[in-house]
mmCIF file of C-alpha atoms in Angstrom:
data_model
loop_
_atom_site.group_PDB
_atom_site.id
_atom_site.type_symbol
_atom_site.label_atom_id
_atom_site.label_comp_id
_atom_site.label_asym_id
_atom_site.label_seq_id
_atom_site.Cartn_x
_atom_site.Cartn_y
_atom_site.Cartn_z
ATOM 1 C CA UNK W 1 0.000 0.000 0.000
ATOM 2 C CA UNK W 2 1.029 3.613 -0.503
ATOM 3 C CA UNK W 3 2.401 5.302 2.626
ATOM 4 C CA UNK W 4 2.191 8.900 1.372
ATOM 5 C CA UNK W 5 -0.426 11.318 2.670
ATOM 6 C CA UNK W 6 -2.934 12.081 -0.088
ATOM 7 C CA UNK W 7 -2.438 8.675 -1.758
ATOM 8 C CA UNK W 8 -5.309 6.409 -0.723
ATOM 9 C CA UNK W 9 -3.846 3.349 -2.397
ATOM 10 C CA UNK W 10 -7.139 2.232 -3.929
ATOM 11 C CA UNK W 11 -7.797 0.553 -7.273
ATOM 12 C CA UNK W 12 -11.071 1.710 -8.836
ATOM 13 C CA UNK W 13 -12.992 0.130 -11.711
ATOM 14 C CA UNK W 14 -15.873 1.791 -13.537
ATOM 15 C CA UNK W 15 -17.178 3.282 -16.762
ATOM 16 C CA UNK W 16 -17.036 6.709 -18.344
ATOM 17 C CA UNK W 17 -19.669 6.708 -21.041
ATOM 18 C CA UNK W 18 -19.070 3.477 -22.945
ATOM 19 C CA UNK W 19 -15.387 3.267 -21.920
ATOM 20 C CA UNK W 20 -14.140 0.843 -19.268
ATOM 21 C CA UNK W 21 -11.956 2.712 -16.774
ATOM 22 C CA UNK W 22 -9.374 1.529 -14.263
ATOM 23 C CA UNK W 23 -8.014 4.188 -11.900
ATOM 24 C CA UNK W 24 -5.368 4.241 -9.207
ATOM 25 C CA UNK W 25 -6.113 6.559 -6.293
ATOM 26 C CA UNK W 26 -2.496 7.026 -5.334
ATOM 27 C CA UNK W 27 0.616 5.160 -6.453
ATOM 28 C CA UNK W 28 3.727 3.412 -5.155
ATOM 29 C CA UNK W 29 6.895 5.505 -4.995
ATOM 30 C CA UNK W 30 10.502 4.363 -5.182
ATOM 31 C CA UNK W 31 11.375 6.545 -2.166
ATOM 32 C CA UNK W 32 8.898 4.609 -0.006
ATOM 33 C CA UNK W 33 11.228 1.629 -0.191
ATOM 34 C CA UNK W 34 9.534 -0.258 -3.025
ATOM 35 C CA UNK W 35 11.726 -1.605 -5.794
ATOM 36 C CA UNK W 36 11.025 -0.697 -9.414
ATOM 37 C CA UNK W 37 9.249 -3.977 -10.131
ATOM 38 C CA UNK W 38 6.813 -3.167 -7.305
ATOM 39 C CA UNK W 39 6.430 0.476 -8.326
ATOM 40 C CA UNK W 40 5.427 -0.535 -11.847
ATOM 41 C CA UNK W 41 3.468 -3.696 -11.028
ATOM 42 C CA UNK W 42 0.104 -1.891 -11.440
ATOM 43 C CA UNK W 43 1.032 -1.120 -15.060
ATOM 44 C CA UNK W 44 1.652 -4.813 -15.661
ATOM 45 C CA UNK W 45 -1.792 -5.538 -14.208
ATOM 46 C CA UNK W 46 -3.343 -2.884 -16.466
ATOM 47 C CA UNK W 47 -1.727 -4.495 -19.499
ATOM 48 C CA UNK W 48 -3.084 -7.929 -18.590
ATOM 49 C CA UNK W 49 -6.557 -6.403 -18.183
ATOM 50 C CA UNK W 50 -6.419 -4.959 -21.690
ATOM 51 C CA UNK W 51 -5.744 -1.285 -20.916
ATOM 52 C CA UNK W 52 -4.643 0.473 -24.109
ATOM 53 C CA UNK W 53 -4.111 4.075 -22.935
ATOM 54 C CA UNK W 54 -2.584 5.348 -19.698
ATOM 55 C CA UNK W 55 -3.391 8.783 -18.296
ATOM 56 C CA UNK W 56 -0.847 9.758 -15.654
ATOM 57 C CA UNK W 57 -0.633 12.862 -13.478
ATOM 58 C CA UNK W 58 1.700 14.180 -10.821
ATOM 59 C CA UNK W 59 2.540 17.160 -8.649
ATOM 60 C CA UNK W 60 5.864 18.693 -9.620
ATOM 61 C CA UNK W 61 8.180 21.607 -9.031
ATOM 62 C CA UNK W 62 8.476 24.036 -11.913
ATOM 63 C CA UNK W 63 11.734 25.616 -13.018
ATOM 64 C CA UNK W 64 10.495 27.155 -16.262
ATOM 65 C CA UNK W 65 10.233 30.927 -15.620
ATOM 66 C CA UNK W 66 6.978 31.052 -17.616
ATOM 67 C CA UNK W 67 5.231 28.709 -15.172
ATOM 68 C CA UNK W 68 2.947 29.746 -12.317
ATOM 69 C CA UNK W 69 1.859 27.710 -9.312
ATOM 70 C CA UNK W 70 -1.293 25.849 -10.285
ATOM 71 C CA UNK W 71 -0.369 25.575 -13.977
ATOM 72 C CA UNK W 72 -0.933 22.299 -15.798
ATOM 73 C CA UNK W 73 2.033 21.164 -17.863
ATOM 74 C CA UNK W 74 1.299 18.613 -20.571
ATOM 75 C CA UNK W 75 4.337 16.337 -20.580
ATOM 76 C CA UNK W 76 5.978 16.107 -23.988
ATOM 77 C CA UNK W 77 9.041 14.109 -22.908
ATOM 78 C CA UNK W 78 10.964 13.095 -19.805
ATOM 79 C CA UNK W 79 14.490 12.746 -18.411
ATOM 80 C CA UNK W 80 15.107 9.716 -16.192
ATOM 81 C CA UNK W 81 17.247 10.349 -13.099
ATOM 82 C CA UNK W 82 16.054 7.342 -11.096
ATOM 83 C CA UNK W 83 18.979 5.196 -9.834
ATOM 84 C CA UNK W 84 17.233 1.950 -10.815
ATOM 85 C CA UNK W 85 15.608 1.159 -14.174
ATOM 86 C CA UNK W 86 12.198 -0.568 -14.200
ATOM 87 C CA UNK W 87 13.207 -2.854 -17.083
ATOM 88 C CA UNK W 88 16.356 -4.201 -15.409
ATOM 89 C CA UNK W 89 16.552 -7.976 -15.247
ATOM 90 C CA UNK W 90 14.749 -10.578 -17.319
ATOM 91 C CA UNK W 91 12.837 -9.052 -20.208
ATOM 92 C CA UNK W 92 9.071 -9.410 -19.997
ATOM 93 C CA UNK W 93 7.526 -10.694 -23.259
ATOM 94 C CA UNK W 94 5.288 -7.607 -23.449
ATOM 95 C CA UNK W 95 7.934 -5.761 -25.459
ATOM 96 C CA UNK W 96 11.472 -5.840 -26.872
ATOM 97 C CA UNK W 97 14.648 -6.005 -24.806
ATOM 98 C CA UNK W 98 15.538 -2.462 -25.934
ATOM 99 C CA UNK W 99 12.258 -0.552 -26.328
ATOM 100 C CA UNK W 100 12.165 2.644 -28.365
ATOM 101 C CA UNK W 101 11.254 5.776 -26.381
ATOM 102 C CA UNK W 102 11.188 8.445 -29.104
ATOM 103 C CA UNK W 103 7.483 9.045 -28.430
ATOM 104 C CA UNK W 104 7.042 8.238 -24.756
ATOM 105 C CA UNK W 105 4.056 10.611 -24.620
ATOM 106 C CA UNK W 106 1.617 10.156 -27.496
ATOM 107 C CA UNK W 107 1.625 13.107 -29.909
ATOM 108 C CA UNK W 108 -2.000 12.634 -30.967
ATOM 109 C CA UNK W 109 -3.173 12.649 -27.343
ATOM 110 C CA UNK W 110 -1.177 15.821 -26.685
ATOM 111 C CA UNK W 111 -2.804 17.491 -29.694
ATOM 112 C CA UNK W 112 -6.252 16.389 -28.536
ATOM 113 C CA UNK W 113 -5.638 17.812 -25.053
ATOM 114 C CA UNK W 114 -4.467 21.117 -26.532
ATOM 115 C CA UNK W 115 -7.627 21.337 -28.635
ATOM 116 C CA UNK W 116 -9.897 20.601 -25.674
ATOM 117 C CA UNK W 117 -8.084 23.079 -23.437
ATOM 118 C CA UNK W 118 -8.466 25.776 -26.096
ATOM 119 C CA UNK W 119 -12.196 25.022 -26.468
ATOM 120 C CA UNK W 120 -12.737 25.281 -22.716
ATOM 121 C CA UNK W 121 -10.422 28.234 -22.106
ATOM 122 C CA UNK W 122 -8.092 26.286 -19.833
ATOM 123 C CA UNK W 123 -4.454 27.410 -19.606
ATOM 124 C CA UNK W 124 -2.025 24.574 -20.327
ATOM 125 C CA UNK W 125 1.730 24.592 -20.765
ATOM 126 C CA UNK W 126 4.065 22.069 -22.388
ATOM 127 C CA UNK W 127 7.345 20.760 -21.036
ATOM 128 C CA UNK W 128 9.857 18.068 -20.178
ATOM 129 C CA UNK W 129 9.435 16.233 -16.873
ATOM 130 C CA UNK W 130 12.522 15.232 -14.879
ATOM 131 C CA UNK W 131 11.994 12.115 -12.752
ATOM 132 C CA UNK W 132 14.119 11.872 -9.582
ATOM 133 C CA UNK W 133 14.212 9.567 -6.575
ATOM 134 C CA UNK W 134 13.312 11.955 -3.736
ATOM 135 C CA UNK W 135 12.032 12.190 -1.069
ATOM 136 C CA UNK W 136 13.733 15.548 -0.501
ATOM 137 C CA UNK W 137 12.543 18.528 -2.473
ATOM 138 C CA UNK W 138 15.223 19.958 -4.757
ATOM 139 C CA UNK W 139 17.877 22.458 -3.717
ATOM 140 C CA UNK W 140 18.065 25.708 -5.705
ATOM 141 C CA UNK W 141 21.244 24.412 -7.385
ATOM 142 C CA UNK W 142 19.518 21.157 -8.358
ATOM 143 C CA UNK W 143 16.597 23.071 -9.855
ATOM 144 C CA UNK W 144 19.031 25.156 -11.928
ATOM 145 C CA UNK W 145 20.909 22.028 -13.055
ATOM 146 C CA UNK W 146 17.738 20.243 -14.202
ATOM 147 C CA UNK W 147 16.666 23.393 -16.051
ATOM 148 C CA UNK W 148 19.999 23.600 -17.882
ATOM 149 C CA UNK W 149 19.647 19.945 -18.859
ATOM 150 C CA UNK W 150 16.353 20.693 -20.589
ATOM 151 C CA UNK W 151 13.788 20.102 -17.844
ATOM 152 C CA UNK W 152 10.740 22.243 -17.175
ATOM 153 C CA UNK W 153 9.394 20.432 -14.108
ATOM 154 C CA UNK W 154 10.741 17.876 -11.659
ATOM 155 C CA UNK W 155 9.030 15.223 -9.563
ATOM 156 C CA UNK W 156 9.407 11.859 -7.828
ATOM 157 C CA UNK W 157 7.183 9.580 -9.898
ATOM 158 C CA UNK W 158 5.716 8.918 -13.365
ATOM 159 C CA UNK W 159 8.839 8.025 -15.352
ATOM 160 C CA UNK W 160 9.036 4.354 -14.233
ATOM 161 C CA UNK W 161 5.344 3.782 -14.973
ATOM 162 C CA UNK W 162 5.622 5.445 -18.380
ATOM 163 C CA UNK W 163 8.640 3.336 -19.342
ATOM 164 C CA UNK W 164 6.832 0.101 -18.484
ATOM 165 C CA UNK W 165 3.634 1.264 -20.206
ATOM 166 C CA UNK W 166 5.527 1.974 -23.419
ATOM 167 C CA UNK W 167 7.314 -1.375 -23.141
ATOM 168 C CA UNK W 168 3.823 -2.917 -23.056
ATOM 169 C CA UNK W 169 2.666 -0.919 -26.075
ATOM 170 C CA UNK W 170 0.315 1.236 -23.991
ATOM 171 C CA UNK W 171 -0.107 4.818 -25.217
ATOM 172 C CA UNK W 172 0.587 7.491 -22.589
ATOM 173 C CA UNK W 173 -0.721 10.965 -21.852
ATOM 174 C CA UNK W 174 0.792 12.823 -18.902
ATOM 175 C CA UNK W 175 0.121 16.027 -16.972
ATOM 176 C CA UNK W 176 2.182 17.693 -14.267
ATOM 177 C CA UNK W 177 0.486 20.130 -11.917
ATOM 178 C CA UNK W 178 3.013 22.811 -10.970
ATOM 179 C CA UNK W 179 2.714 22.964 -7.204
ATOM 180 C CA UNK W 180 5.885 24.903 -6.396
ATOM 181 C CA UNK W 181 8.644 26.831 -8.162
ATOM 182 C CA UNK W 182 12.412 26.647 -7.766
ATOM 183 C CA UNK W 183 15.772 27.613 -9.195
ATOM 184 C CA UNK W 184 15.059 31.324 -9.366
ATOM 185 C CA UNK W 185 16.877 34.228 -7.703
ATOM 186 C CA UNK W 186 14.751 34.095 -4.534
ATOM 187 C CA UNK W 187 14.570 30.605 -2.952
ATOM 188 C CA UNK W 188 11.037 29.504 -2.017
ATOM 189 C CA UNK W 189 10.388 27.062 0.813
ATOM 190 C CA UNK W 190 7.878 24.313 0.086
ATOM 191 C CA UNK W 191 5.951 21.802 2.202
ATOM 192 C CA UNK W 192 3.998 18.658 1.325
ATOM 193 C CA UNK W 193 0.823 20.362 2.545
ATOM 194 C CA UNK W 194 1.301 23.272 0.127
ATOM 195 C CA UNK W 195 1.908 20.830 -2.695
ATOM 196 C CA UNK W 196 -1.353 19.028 -1.900
ATOM 197 C CA UNK W 197 -3.299 22.307 -1.784
ATOM 198 C CA UNK W 198 -2.028 23.430 -5.199
ATOM 199 C CA UNK W 199 -2.688 19.993 -6.718
ATOM 200 C CA UNK W 200 -6.234 19.881 -5.331
ATOM 201 C CA UNK W 201 -6.987 23.343 -6.720
ATOM 202 C CA UNK W 202 -5.919 22.287 -10.236
ATOM 203 C CA UNK W 203 -7.653 18.922 -10.168
ATOM 204 C CA UNK W 204 -11.062 20.032 -11.570
ATOM 205 C CA UNK W 205 -9.425 21.563 -14.674
ATOM 206 C CA UNK W 206 -7.244 18.531 -15.252
ATOM 207 C CA UNK W 207 -10.204 16.188 -14.771
ATOM 208 C CA UNK W 208 -12.290 18.177 -17.258
ATOM 209 C CA UNK W 209 -9.658 17.778 -19.970
ATOM 210 C CA UNK W 210 -9.034 14.090 -19.300
ATOM 211 C CA UNK W 211 -12.731 13.233 -19.128
ATOM 212 C CA UNK W 212 -13.314 14.841 -22.510
ATOM 213 C CA UNK W 213 -10.259 13.082 -23.964
ATOM 214 C CA UNK W 214 -11.581 9.702 -22.864
ATOM 215 C CA UNK W 215 -14.950 10.447 -24.458
ATOM 216 C CA UNK W 216 -13.304 11.359 -27.771
ATOM 217 C CA UNK W 217 -10.789 8.480 -27.818
#
């Protein structure tokens, strides 16, 4: 079970219109002490149940100067800084030994989300997500380093699940909610409670986009 506040650790099954939906209320994190096989096990279960598209979201720290707290960043790519790779070891027969990752986040789904956001007047940004181990929040120097390497937001999840989903042939759409900012001239302290508040405030807008995407898929 998930040990992080705000992650209920529930698996939910239902329908949205005529679409069968499987949802995780919370996730397993590497920093909780789980290994990568355990972190990504739910994706393996989704594959066996016939899931074809994965929608993933996270709370992240923004280092793009154009971002504001509460922004939604549609993930266009990621940089993997986790110390362990989820595909280490024996290769699962769900995909090749060396899977291609040139389109980790599906371009058609990104375009659909952009169109829906424009229709509904919802502000969305685009960017590269940097996945790190945690559980500490980043230092100002780390924020600046990740920014120089091409990152727009940084967080402690998502990348392992996306890698395994792509290995399974599952299409992925990802959103980061910018819950704090770092790497700028004036350091800003951040707490888990503030992160939760910012994520909860953005949730209705993110849900509106994803719900409409599922209907149109």
